[in-house]
mmCIF file of C-alpha atoms in Angstrom:
data_model
loop_
_atom_site.group_PDB
_atom_site.id
_atom_site.type_symbol
_atom_site.label_atom_id
_atom_site.label_comp_id
_atom_site.label_asym_id
_atom_site.label_seq_id
_atom_site.Cartn_x
_atom_site.Cartn_y
_atom_site.Cartn_z
ATOM 1 C CA UNK A 1 -68.282 135.836 9.669
ATOM 2 C CA UNK A 2 -64.817 136.468 8.169
ATOM 3 C CA UNK A 3 -64.750 132.892 6.929
ATOM 4 C CA UNK A 4 -67.445 133.663 4.368
ATOM 5 C CA UNK A 5 -65.324 136.407 2.809
ATOM 6 C CA UNK A 6 -62.772 133.796 1.713
ATOM 7 C CA UNK A 7 -65.235 131.001 0.912
ATOM 8 C CA UNK A 8 -65.718 131.038 -2.862
ATOM 9 C CA UNK A 9 -69.056 129.684 -4.044
ATOM 10 C CA UNK A 10 -67.261 128.418 -7.175
ATOM 11 C CA UNK A 11 -65.149 126.230 -4.897
ATOM 12 C CA UNK A 12 -68.014 124.589 -3.016
ATOM 13 C CA UNK A 13 -68.557 121.054 -4.272
ATOM 14 C CA UNK A 14 -71.223 118.656 -3.027
ATOM 15 C CA UNK A 15 -71.163 114.856 -2.899
ATOM 16 C CA UNK A 16 -67.969 114.407 -4.897
ATOM 17 C CA UNK A 17 -66.183 111.072 -5.222
ATOM 18 C CA UNK A 18 -62.429 110.624 -5.436
ATOM 19 C CA UNK A 19 -60.421 107.429 -5.588
ATOM 20 C CA UNK A 20 -57.827 108.827 -3.170
ATOM 21 C CA UNK A 21 -56.508 112.042 -1.600
ATOM 22 C CA UNK A 22 -54.030 112.759 -4.403
ATOM 23 C CA UNK A 23 -56.776 112.780 -7.023
ATOM 24 C CA UNK A 24 -58.807 114.995 -4.689
ATOM 25 C CA UNK A 25 -55.868 117.412 -4.290
ATOM 26 C CA UNK A 26 -55.382 117.509 -8.083
ATOM 27 C CA UNK A 27 -59.066 118.362 -8.478
ATOM 28 C CA UNK A 28 -58.728 121.221 -5.985
ATOM 29 C CA UNK A 29 -55.620 122.463 -7.796
ATOM 30 C CA UNK A 30 -57.491 122.499 -11.125
ATOM 31 C CA UNK A 31 -60.516 124.298 -9.700
ATOM 32 C CA UNK A 32 -58.571 126.862 -7.648
ATOM 33 C CA UNK A 33 -56.248 127.478 -10.596
ATOM 34 C CA UNK A 34 -59.233 128.294 -12.841
ATOM 35 C CA UNK A 35 -60.164 130.991 -10.322
ATOM 36 C CA UNK A 36 -56.608 132.364 -10.210
ATOM 37 C CA UNK A 37 -56.007 131.509 -6.549
ATOM 38 C CA UNK A 38 -52.915 129.291 -6.669
ATOM 39 C CA UNK A 39 -49.529 128.667 -8.221
ATOM 40 C CA UNK A 40 -48.300 125.459 -9.853
ATOM 41 C CA UNK A 41 -47.355 122.708 -7.439
ATOM 42 C CA UNK A 42 -50.262 123.302 -5.071
ATOM 43 C CA UNK A 43 -51.621 119.721 -5.212
ATOM 44 C CA UNK A 44 -48.201 118.220 -4.544
ATOM 45 C CA UNK A 45 -47.636 120.671 -1.684
ATOM 46 C CA UNK A 46 -51.026 119.736 -0.171
ATOM 47 C CA UNK A 47 -50.171 116.053 -0.451
ATOM 48 C CA UNK A 48 -46.722 116.489 1.121
ATOM 49 C CA UNK A 49 -48.023 118.602 3.980
ATOM 50 C CA UNK A 50 -50.891 116.200 4.633
ATOM 51 C CA UNK A 51 -48.426 113.315 4.786
ATOM 52 C CA UNK A 52 -46.251 115.109 7.354
ATOM 53 C CA UNK A 53 -48.952 117.038 9.240
ATOM 54 C CA UNK A 54 -52.290 115.214 8.894
ATOM 55 C CA UNK A 55 -55.482 117.256 9.173
ATOM 56 C CA UNK A 56 -58.179 114.599 9.666
ATOM 57 C CA UNK A 57 -60.444 115.182 12.665
ATOM 58 C CA UNK A 58 -62.950 112.692 14.030
ATOM 59 C CA UNK A 59 -65.921 114.498 15.525
ATOM 60 C CA UNK A 60 -68.763 112.780 17.347
ATOM 61 C CA UNK A 61 -70.109 111.081 14.245
ATOM 62 C CA UNK A 62 -68.438 112.853 11.337
ATOM 63 C CA UNK A 63 -64.922 113.009 9.969
ATOM 64 C CA UNK A 64 -63.634 116.363 8.687
ATOM 65 C CA UNK A 65 -60.288 117.441 7.221
ATOM 66 C CA UNK A 66 -58.699 120.883 6.886
ATOM 67 C CA UNK A 67 -55.906 120.508 4.317
ATOM 68 C CA UNK A 68 -53.689 123.517 3.692
ATOM 69 C CA UNK A 69 -50.130 124.275 2.652
ATOM 70 C CA UNK A 70 -47.402 126.907 2.529
ATOM 71 C CA UNK A 71 -48.346 130.454 1.624
ATOM 72 C CA UNK A 72 -45.865 130.483 -1.285
ATOM 73 C CA UNK A 73 -48.391 128.501 -3.369
ATOM 74 C CA UNK A 74 -51.191 131.029 -2.842
ATOM 75 C CA UNK A 75 -51.802 133.986 -5.163
ATOM 76 C CA UNK A 76 -55.076 135.085 -3.561
ATOM 77 C CA UNK A 77 -56.685 133.813 -0.355
ATOM 78 C CA UNK A 78 -59.560 131.348 -0.639
ATOM 79 C CA UNK A 79 -61.430 128.617 1.166
ATOM 80 C CA UNK A 80 -62.949 125.670 -0.646
ATOM 81 C CA UNK A 81 -65.500 123.335 0.897
ATOM 82 C CA UNK A 82 -66.178 119.845 -0.392
ATOM 83 C CA UNK A 83 -68.485 117.130 0.812
ATOM 84 C CA UNK A 84 -67.865 113.544 -0.209
ATOM 85 C CA UNK A 85 -70.512 111.063 -1.293
ATOM 86 C CA UNK A 86 -68.140 108.283 -0.247
ATOM 87 C CA UNK A 87 -65.895 109.260 2.681
ATOM 88 C CA UNK A 88 -62.244 109.839 1.821
ATOM 89 C CA UNK A 89 -59.573 108.446 4.146
ATOM 90 C CA UNK A 90 -57.290 110.955 5.875
ATOM 91 C CA UNK A 91 -54.778 110.380 8.634
ATOM 92 C CA UNK A 92 -55.847 111.669 12.016
ATOM 93 C CA UNK A 93 -54.397 114.957 13.219
ATOM 94 C CA UNK A 94 -54.177 113.437 16.711
ATOM 95 C CA UNK A 95 -52.671 110.060 15.756
ATOM 96 C CA UNK A 96 -51.187 109.679 12.267
ATOM 97 C CA UNK A 97 -51.481 105.875 12.522
ATOM 98 C CA UNK A 98 -55.263 106.231 12.710
ATOM 99 C CA UNK A 99 -57.412 106.730 9.578
ATOM 100 C CA UNK A 100 -60.463 108.993 9.555
ATOM 101 C CA UNK A 101 -63.375 108.594 7.146
ATOM 102 C CA UNK A 102 -63.767 112.216 6.071
ATOM 103 C CA UNK A 103 -67.180 113.400 4.883
ATOM 104 C CA UNK A 104 -66.286 117.090 4.431
ATOM 105 C CA UNK A 105 -63.099 119.045 3.828
ATOM 106 C CA UNK A 106 -62.336 122.730 4.251
ATOM 107 C CA UNK A 107 -59.374 123.463 1.971
ATOM 108 C CA UNK A 108 -57.507 126.582 3.028
ATOM 109 C CA UNK A 109 -55.516 128.830 0.759
ATOM 110 C CA UNK A 110 -54.294 131.488 3.154
ATOM 111 C CA UNK A 111 -51.463 133.967 2.709
ATOM 112 C CA UNK A 112 -51.503 135.867 5.991
ATOM 113 C CA UNK A 113 -50.166 133.781 8.921
ATOM 114 C CA UNK A 114 -52.133 135.971 11.347
ATOM 115 C CA UNK A 115 -55.443 135.268 9.633
ATOM 116 C CA UNK A 116 -54.640 131.548 9.484
ATOM 117 C CA UNK A 117 -55.146 131.073 13.225
ATOM 118 C CA UNK A 118 -58.386 133.080 13.210
ATOM 119 C CA UNK A 119 -59.709 131.110 10.225
ATOM 120 C CA UNK A 120 -58.794 127.777 11.826
ATOM 121 C CA UNK A 121 -60.588 128.840 15.016
ATOM 122 C CA UNK A 122 -63.707 129.727 13.011
ATOM 123 C CA UNK A 123 -63.638 126.381 11.212
ATOM 124 C CA UNK A 124 -63.211 124.514 14.505
ATOM 125 C CA UNK A 125 -66.241 126.408 15.857
ATOM 126 C CA UNK A 126 -68.243 125.347 12.803
ATOM 127 C CA UNK A 127 -67.255 121.691 12.889
ATOM 128 C CA UNK A 128 -67.850 121.408 16.623
ATOM 129 C CA UNK A 129 -71.464 122.426 16.064
ATOM 130 C CA UNK A 130 -72.994 119.068 15.196
ATOM 131 C CA UNK A 131 -76.138 120.595 13.677
ATOM 132 C CA UNK A 132 -74.113 122.854 11.355
ATOM 133 C CA UNK A 133 -71.693 120.151 10.206
ATOM 134 C CA UNK A 134 -74.600 117.735 9.633
ATOM 135 C CA UNK A 135 -76.323 120.352 7.474
ATOM 136 C CA UNK A 136 -73.117 120.849 5.477
ATOM 137 C CA UNK A 137 -72.528 117.119 4.996
ATOM 138 C CA UNK A 138 -76.119 116.423 3.939
ATOM 139 C CA UNK A 139 -76.579 119.536 1.785
ATOM 140 C CA UNK A 140 -77.891 118.984 -1.731
ATOM 141 C CA UNK A 141 -77.235 122.548 -2.922
ATOM 142 C CA UNK A 142 -74.550 125.175 -2.317
ATOM 143 C CA UNK A 143 -76.998 127.691 -0.872
ATOM 144 C CA UNK A 144 -77.797 125.290 1.991
ATOM 145 C CA UNK A 145 -74.123 125.422 2.988
ATOM 146 C CA UNK A 146 -73.846 129.182 2.580
ATOM 147 C CA UNK A 147 -77.029 129.787 4.595
ATOM 148 C CA UNK A 148 -75.917 127.608 7.507
ATOM 149 C CA UNK A 149 -72.597 129.484 7.656
ATOM 150 C CA UNK A 150 -74.235 132.947 7.795
#
């Protein structure tokens, strides 16, 4: 799956807790920066885009978010995956007045607009599979997530 090529094991985090989305976005910026994936301003750009174009999705029983931002903040393409011990509130993609308790987030750092649609389609396929998303959300180790995505 092409998704796995961009998913960096160093950017898979399990059962993390964040006080709010901005602290979460700052964490992602720090981690992705260590790996050389992003330019300065990434966290702020994520926050601004999320405010204007929310990415929270309520599935049958799980909330998922797919935050991403403009390509100008990306040096090298990546995908980060984080599960939350305590769900993090995101606005709904379908209704920005509605809040979603997000248990997992796929953070996209994509440069190629053509690959963005393909990657989003792959992520939607993954999150629509209840067994796969449950495995991701309840994983205790990174290899559980990687194995379920193979």
